[in-house]
């Protein structure tokens, strides 16, 4: 059984409303008419013979009005399934199951299990494009069989389902084992396309839950080349010395950070400025920011190798405790 079918089967067992979304590899082609119609022209005769299939599950909030939704995203490569992909999907599934049992949800929950065979960004962007830009002009319905037994409609299908307006999104990515920290490492990626500023409240909530509630090691993207900068350390020591002198006169006058915190803060600031100026997101949450949806990516590195079932279960519990309050309270 194909991966997307297995994921959809588990989604359906939670009581969610499940559907498929198939898409071809996006083509970067210029068409002059796109300036006049406001949407890209699709050439149905110019696409690859293979396609990717996303599985989507929607949990309707029992006490909600259906106007807002939270989106969970996990990726896997259907051509080459890695253990980290399986853990990313498992993490999203465990959170999705817990949210399906919650009685106090006020927003719908959408889980997008995205097939990243054409790229992580492309799989999310193609689904978002159809979610926000539906085609109302009915054309001839051309159904294409996928793997022989499930029928899909190219483009917007009659089975394409919508939840409420997306209030926020969180992307899960499990990476290799972290080294040297002794704890699970969480890297928060929040840069956006075209210089958009990230939602700092979203970052602060995740940081607070991870550090103060669960004792995880949290990082925000930084320029590693600045961490060993001699001149930054000199400036940091100078400011720390001035702060100590001022603090000796009046404790309220103490203002400087320790040298290591100062250097790390400058590296984080420089990385943020660099990515904002570059205007190109490095991870798939940037597709949501293109639609003004607050989103972040959590790159999670386990502290130990996840070769055993016990280690995997323990990891899912630890990280699930981080993500569950964020999704249920946002």
CSV table of C-alpha atoms in Angstrom, one decimal:
chain,number,residue,atom,x,y,z
A,1,UNK,CA,0.0,0.0,0.0
A,2,UNK,CA,1.3,3.5,-0.9
A,3,UNK,CA,2.4,5.8,1.8
A,4,UNK,CA,-0.3,8.4,1.2
A,5,UNK,CA,-3.0,5.7,1.5
A,6,UNK,CA,-1.6,4.5,4.8
A,7,UNK,CA,-1.5,8.1,6.2
A,8,UNK,CA,-5.1,8.7,5.0
A,9,UNK,CA,-6.3,5.5,6.6
A,10,UNK,CA,-4.9,6.6,10.0
A,11,UNK,CA,-6.4,10.0,9.5
A,12,UNK,CA,-9.8,8.4,8.8
A,13,UNK,CA,-9.6,6.3,12.0
A,14,UNK,CA,-9.4,9.5,14.1
A,15,UNK,CA,-12.8,10.6,12.7
A,16,UNK,CA,-11.4,13.3,10.5
A,17,UNK,CA,-12.7,14.4,7.2
A,18,UNK,CA,-10.0,13.1,4.8
A,19,UNK,CA,-9.2,13.8,1.1
A,20,UNK,CA,-6.4,13.7,-1.3
A,21,UNK,CA,-4.7,16.4,-3.3
A,22,UNK,CA,-2.6,15.4,-6.3
A,23,UNK,CA,-0.3,17.7,-8.2
A,24,UNK,CA,2.4,17.7,-10.8
A,25,UNK,CA,5.9,19.1,-10.5
A,26,UNK,CA,5.5,22.9,-10.7
A,27,UNK,CA,6.8,24.4,-14.0
A,28,UNK,CA,8.6,27.7,-13.9
A,29,UNK,CA,7.3,29.1,-17.2
A,30,UNK,CA,6.6,32.7,-18.2
A,31,UNK,CA,3.3,33.4,-19.9
A,32,UNK,CA,2.4,37.0,-20.9
A,33,UNK,CA,-1.4,36.5,-20.3
A,34,UNK,CA,-0.7,35.9,-16.6
A,35,UNK,CA,-0.3,39.6,-16.1
A,36,UNK,CA,-3.9,40.2,-17.3
A,37,UNK,CA,-5.8,37.3,-15.6
A,38,UNK,CA,-3.9,37.5,-12.3
A,39,UNK,CA,-3.2,33.8,-12.2
A,40,UNK,CA,-0.7,31.5,-13.8
A,41,UNK,CA,-1.6,29.7,-17.1
A,42,UNK,CA,-1.6,26.0,-16.8
A,43,UNK,CA,-0.5,24.0,-19.8
A,44,UNK,CA,-2.1,20.6,-19.4
A,45,UNK,CA,0.0,19.1,-22.1
A,46,UNK,CA,3.3,20.2,-20.6
A,47,UNK,CA,3.8,18.3,-17.4
A,48,UNK,CA,5.8,15.3,-16.1
A,49,UNK,CA,4.2,11.9,-16.2
A,50,UNK,CA,4.6,11.5,-12.4
A,51,UNK,CA,2.7,13.3,-9.7
A,52,UNK,CA,2.8,13.6,-5.9
A,53,UNK,CA,-0.2,13.1,-3.6
A,54,UNK,CA,-0.8,15.0,-0.4
A,55,UNK,CA,-3.1,13.5,2.3
A,56,UNK,CA,-5.2,16.0,4.2
A,57,UNK,CA,-7.3,15.5,7.3
A,58,UNK,CA,-9.7,18.0,8.9
A,59,UNK,CA,-11.0,17.9,12.4
A,60,UNK,CA,-14.0,20.2,13.0
A,61,UNK,CA,-13.9,22.0,16.3
A,62,UNK,CA,-16.9,20.8,18.4
A,63,UNK,CA,-17.4,24.3,19.9
A,64,UNK,CA,-16.1,26.4,16.9
A,65,UNK,CA,-18.0,28.2,14.2
A,66,UNK,CA,-15.8,26.9,11.4
A,67,UNK,CA,-14.3,30.3,10.6
A,68,UNK,CA,-10.7,29.6,11.7
A,69,UNK,CA,-8.3,26.7,11.5
A,70,UNK,CA,-4.8,25.7,12.7
A,71,UNK,CA,-2.7,23.8,10.2
A,72,UNK,CA,-0.2,21.1,11.1
A,73,UNK,CA,2.3,20.1,8.3
A,74,UNK,CA,4.6,17.1,8.1
A,75,UNK,CA,6.7,16.1,5.1
A,76,UNK,CA,7.8,12.8,3.6
A,77,UNK,CA,9.4,11.8,0.4
A,78,UNK,CA,7.4,9.0,-1.3
A,79,UNK,CA,10.4,8.1,-3.5
A,80,UNK,CA,12.8,7.7,-0.7
A,81,UNK,CA,11.3,7.4,2.8
A,82,UNK,CA,13.8,8.3,5.5
A,83,UNK,CA,13.5,7.5,9.2
A,84,UNK,CA,13.3,11.2,9.9
A,85,UNK,CA,10.3,11.5,7.5
A,86,UNK,CA,8.5,8.7,9.3
A,87,UNK,CA,9.1,10.4,12.7
A,88,UNK,CA,7.9,13.7,11.3
A,89,UNK,CA,4.7,12.1,10.2
A,90,UNK,CA,4.3,10.1,13.4
A,91,UNK,CA,4.8,13.3,15.5
A,92,UNK,CA,2.1,15.1,13.5
A,93,UNK,CA,-0.2,12.1,13.7
A,94,UNK,CA,0.1,11.8,17.5
A,95,UNK,CA,-0.7,15.5,18.0
A,96,UNK,CA,-3.6,15.2,15.5
A,97,UNK,CA,-5.0,12.3,17.4
A,98,UNK,CA,-4.9,14.1,20.7
A,99,UNK,CA,-6.5,17.2,19.2
A,100,UNK,CA,-9.2,15.0,17.8
A,101,UNK,CA,-10.2,13.9,21.3
A,102,UNK,CA,-10.1,17.5,22.7
A,103,UNK,CA,-13.5,18.8,23.6
A,104,UNK,CA,-12.5,22.5,24.1
A,105,UNK,CA,-11.2,23.2,20.6
A,106,UNK,CA,-12.4,26.5,19.2
A,107,UNK,CA,-10.6,26.2,15.8
A,108,UNK,CA,-10.6,23.5,13.2
A,109,UNK,CA,-7.4,21.5,12.9
A,110,UNK,CA,-6.0,20.6,9.5
A,111,UNK,CA,-3.2,18.1,9.1
A,112,UNK,CA,-1.3,18.3,5.7
A,113,UNK,CA,0.8,15.2,5.1
A,114,UNK,CA,2.8,16.6,2.2
A,115,UNK,CA,4.6,14.5,-0.3
A,116,UNK,CA,7.9,16.3,-0.9
A,117,UNK,CA,9.2,14.4,-3.9
A,118,UNK,CA,9.1,17.7,-5.8
A,119,UNK,CA,10.4,19.7,-2.9
A,120,UNK,CA,9.0,20.6,0.5
A,121,UNK,CA,8.0,24.2,-0.5
A,122,UNK,CA,6.3,23.1,-3.7
A,123,UNK,CA,4.1,20.5,-2.0
A,124,UNK,CA,2.8,23.1,0.5
A,125,UNK,CA,2.5,25.9,-2.1
A,126,UNK,CA,0.5,23.8,-4.5
A,127,UNK,CA,-2.0,22.9,-1.9
A,128,UNK,CA,-2.3,26.5,-0.6
A,129,UNK,CA,-2.8,27.8,-4.1
A,130,UNK,CA,-5.8,25.5,-4.6
A,131,UNK,CA,-7.1,26.3,-1.1
A,132,UNK,CA,-7.1,30.0,-1.6
A,133,UNK,CA,-7.6,30.3,-5.3
A,134,UNK,CA,-10.3,27.8,-6.3
A,135,UNK,CA,-11.4,27.5,-9.9
A,136,UNK,CA,-15.1,28.2,-10.2
A,137,UNK,CA,-15.3,27.9,-14.0
A,138,UNK,CA,-16.3,24.3,-14.7
A,139,UNK,CA,-14.4,22.5,-17.4
A,140,UNK,CA,-14.6,19.0,-18.7
A,141,UNK,CA,-14.0,16.7,-15.8
A,142,UNK,CA,-11.0,14.6,-16.7
A,143,UNK,CA,-10.4,12.0,-14.0
A,144,UNK,CA,-7.0,10.4,-13.9
A,145,UNK,CA,-6.4,7.1,-12.0
A,146,UNK,CA,-3.6,7.1,-9.5
A,147,UNK,CA,-2.1,3.7,-8.9
A,148,UNK,CA,-5.2,2.1,-10.5
A,149,UNK,CA,-7.8,2.3,-7.8
A,150,UNK,CA,-8.3,5.8,-6.5
A,151,UNK,CA,-9.6,8.5,-8.8
A,152,UNK,CA,-8.4,12.1,-8.8
A,153,UNK,CA,-9.3,15.2,-10.7
A,154,UNK,CA,-6.5,17.3,-12.1
A,155,UNK,CA,-6.7,20.8,-10.6
A,156,UNK,CA,-9.6,21.6,-8.3
A,157,UNK,CA,-11.5,18.4,-7.7
A,158,UNK,CA,-15.1,18.0,-6.4
A,159,UNK,CA,-13.6,16.4,-3.3
A,160,UNK,CA,-11.3,19.3,-2.4
A,161,UNK,CA,-12.4,20.3,1.1
A,162,UNK,CA,-11.9,23.5,3.0
A,163,UNK,CA,-11.8,24.4,6.7
A,164,UNK,CA,-11.9,27.9,8.1
A,165,UNK,CA,-9.6,30.7,7.5
A,166,UNK,CA,-6.1,29.7,8.4
A,167,UNK,CA,-5.0,31.5,11.6
A,168,UNK,CA,-1.6,29.9,12.0
A,169,UNK,CA,0.5,27.0,10.8
A,170,UNK,CA,3.3,24.9,12.3
A,171,UNK,CA,5.6,22.7,10.2
A,172,UNK,CA,7.4,19.7,11.9
A,173,UNK,CA,10.8,18.4,10.7
A,174,UNK,CA,12.7,15.7,12.6
A,175,UNK,CA,16.4,15.9,11.8
A,176,UNK,CA,19.5,13.9,12.8
A,177,UNK,CA,20.5,13.3,16.4
A,178,UNK,CA,21.7,16.4,18.2
A,179,UNK,CA,25.3,16.4,19.4
A,180,UNK,CA,26.6,17.7,22.7
A,181,UNK,CA,23.5,19.3,24.2
A,182,UNK,CA,22.2,16.4,26.2
A,183,UNK,CA,18.6,17.4,25.4
A,184,UNK,CA,16.3,17.4,22.4
A,185,UNK,CA,17.2,20.4,20.3
A,186,UNK,CA,14.5,22.6,18.7
A,187,UNK,CA,15.5,25.0,16.0
A,188,UNK,CA,12.9,27.7,15.2
A,189,UNK,CA,12.8,28.9,11.6
A,190,UNK,CA,10.6,31.9,11.0
A,191,UNK,CA,12.0,33.9,8.0
A,192,UNK,CA,9.5,34.9,5.4
A,193,UNK,CA,9.6,35.8,1.7
A,194,UNK,CA,10.0,39.3,0.4
A,195,UNK,CA,11.3,40.6,3.7
A,196,UNK,CA,8.1,40.0,5.7
A,197,UNK,CA,8.7,40.1,9.5
A,198,UNK,CA,7.9,36.9,11.4
A,199,UNK,CA,5.3,36.8,14.2
A,200,UNK,CA,7.4,37.2,17.3
A,201,UNK,CA,4.5,36.2,19.6
A,202,UNK,CA,4.4,32.9,17.9
A,203,UNK,CA,8.1,32.4,18.4
A,204,UNK,CA,8.0,33.5,22.0
A,205,UNK,CA,5.2,31.0,22.8
A,206,UNK,CA,7.1,28.1,21.4
A,207,UNK,CA,10.3,29.2,23.1
A,208,UNK,CA,8.6,29.6,26.5
A,209,UNK,CA,6.9,26.2,26.3
A,210,UNK,CA,10.1,24.4,25.1
A,211,UNK,CA,12.5,26.0,27.6
A,212,UNK,CA,10.5,26.7,30.7
A,213,UNK,CA,7.9,23.9,30.6
A,214,UNK,CA,9.9,21.0,29.1
A,215,UNK,CA,13.6,21.9,29.4
A,216,UNK,CA,14.4,21.6,25.7
A,217,UNK,CA,17.3,23.4,24.1
A,218,UNK,CA,16.0,26.0,21.7
A,219,UNK,CA,17.8,27.8,18.9
A,220,UNK,CA,16.9,30.4,16.4
A,221,UNK,CA,18.9,30.6,13.2
A,222,UNK,CA,22.3,32.2,13.6
A,223,UNK,CA,25.3,33.0,11.5
A,224,UNK,CA,27.8,30.4,12.8
A,225,UNK,CA,30.8,32.4,11.4
A,226,UNK,CA,30.2,35.2,14.0
A,227,UNK,CA,30.2,32.9,17.0
A,228,UNK,CA,34.0,32.8,16.9
A,229,UNK,CA,34.5,36.4,16.0
A,230,UNK,CA,37.3,38.0,18.0
A,231,UNK,CA,36.1,41.6,17.7
A,232,UNK,CA,32.6,40.7,18.9
A,233,UNK,CA,34.1,39.0,22.0
A,234,UNK,CA,36.2,42.1,22.6
A,235,UNK,CA,33.2,44.4,22.3
A,236,UNK,CA,31.2,42.0,24.6
A,237,UNK,CA,33.9,42.0,27.2
A,238,UNK,CA,34.1,45.8,27.1
A,239,UNK,CA,30.3,46.2,27.6
A,240,UNK,CA,30.3,43.6,30.3
A,241,UNK,CA,33.1,45.5,32.1
A,242,UNK,CA,31.3,48.8,31.9
A,243,UNK,CA,28.1,47.2,33.1
A,244,UNK,CA,29.9,45.7,36.1
A,245,UNK,CA,31.3,49.1,37.0
A,246,UNK,CA,28.0,50.8,36.6
A,247,UNK,CA,26.3,48.0,38.6
A,248,UNK,CA,28.7,48.6,41.4
A,249,UNK,CA,27.6,52.2,41.7
A,250,UNK,CA,23.9,51.4,41.3
A,251,UNK,CA,22.5,47.8,40.7
A,252,UNK,CA,19.8,49.3,38.5
A,253,UNK,CA,22.4,50.6,36.1
A,254,UNK,CA,23.6,47.1,35.1
A,255,UNK,CA,22.8,46.7,31.4
A,256,UNK,CA,25.1,44.3,29.6
A,257,UNK,CA,24.8,40.6,28.9
A,258,UNK,CA,27.5,38.0,29.5
A,259,UNK,CA,30.0,37.8,26.6
A,260,UNK,CA,28.7,34.5,25.2
A,261,UNK,CA,25.0,35.7,25.3
A,262,UNK,CA,26.0,38.9,23.6
A,263,UNK,CA,27.9,37.2,20.8
A,264,UNK,CA,25.1,34.6,20.3
A,265,UNK,CA,22.5,37.4,20.2
A,266,UNK,CA,24.4,39.3,17.5
A,267,UNK,CA,24.7,36.1,15.4
A,268,UNK,CA,21.0,35.6,15.7
A,269,UNK,CA,20.3,39.2,14.7
A,270,UNK,CA,22.7,39.0,11.8
A,271,UNK,CA,21.1,35.8,10.5
A,272,UNK,CA,17.6,37.3,10.8
A,273,UNK,CA,18.6,40.4,8.9
A,274,UNK,CA,20.4,38.4,6.2
A,275,UNK,CA,17.4,36.1,5.5
A,276,UNK,CA,14.9,39.0,5.6
A,277,UNK,CA,17.0,40.9,3.1
A,278,UNK,CA,17.5,37.8,1.0
A,279,UNK,CA,13.7,37.5,0.8
A,280,UNK,CA,13.7,33.7,0.1
A,281,UNK,CA,12.5,31.4,2.9
A,282,UNK,CA,14.7,28.3,3.4
A,283,UNK,CA,11.9,26.1,4.8
A,284,UNK,CA,8.3,25.3,3.7
A,285,UNK,CA,6.5,27.6,6.2
A,286,UNK,CA,7.3,30.4,3.8
A,287,UNK,CA,4.5,29.3,1.6
A,288,UNK,CA,2.0,30.2,4.3
A,289,UNK,CA,3.6,33.6,4.8
A,290,UNK,CA,2.9,34.3,1.1
A,291,UNK,CA,-0.8,34.3,2.1
A,292,UNK,CA,-0.2,36.4,5.3
A,293,UNK,CA,-0.6,33.4,7.5
A,294,UNK,CA,1.5,33.3,10.7
A,295,UNK,CA,3.7,30.2,10.4
A,296,UNK,CA,7.0,28.7,11.7
A,297,UNK,CA,9.0,25.6,11.2
A,298,UNK,CA,10.3,23.5,14.1
A,299,UNK,CA,13.4,21.5,13.2
A,300,UNK,CA,13.7,19.0,16.0
A,301,UNK,CA,16.9,17.0,16.7
A,302,UNK,CA,16.5,14.1,19.2
A,303,UNK,CA,19.1,13.8,21.9
A,304,UNK,CA,19.6,10.1,21.3
A,305,UNK,CA,19.5,7.8,18.3
A,306,UNK,CA,16.0,6.6,17.6
A,307,UNK,CA,16.8,3.0,16.7
A,308,UNK,CA,14.5,1.4,19.1
A,309,UNK,CA,10.7,1.6,19.6
A,310,UNK,CA,11.1,2.7,23.2
A,311,UNK,CA,13.3,5.6,22.2
A,312,UNK,CA,10.9,6.7,19.4
A,313,UNK,CA,7.9,6.6,21.8
A,314,UNK,CA,9.8,8.6,24.4
A,315,UNK,CA,10.8,11.2,21.8
A,316,UNK,CA,7.2,11.5,20.5
A,317,UNK,CA,5.9,12.0,24.1
A,318,UNK,CA,8.5,14.7,24.9
A,319,UNK,CA,8.0,16.7,21.7
A,320,UNK,CA,4.2,16.1,21.7
A,321,UNK,CA,4.0,17.8,25.1
A,322,UNK,CA,5.6,20.9,23.6
A,323,UNK,CA,3.3,21.1,20.6
A,324,UNK,CA,0.0,20.1,22.2
A,325,UNK,CA,-0.5,23.2,24.4
A,326,UNK,CA,0.5,25.5,21.4
A,327,UNK,CA,-2.1,23.9,19.1
A,328,UNK,CA,-4.9,23.7,21.7
A,329,UNK,CA,-4.5,27.2,23.2
A,330,UNK,CA,-3.5,29.3,20.0
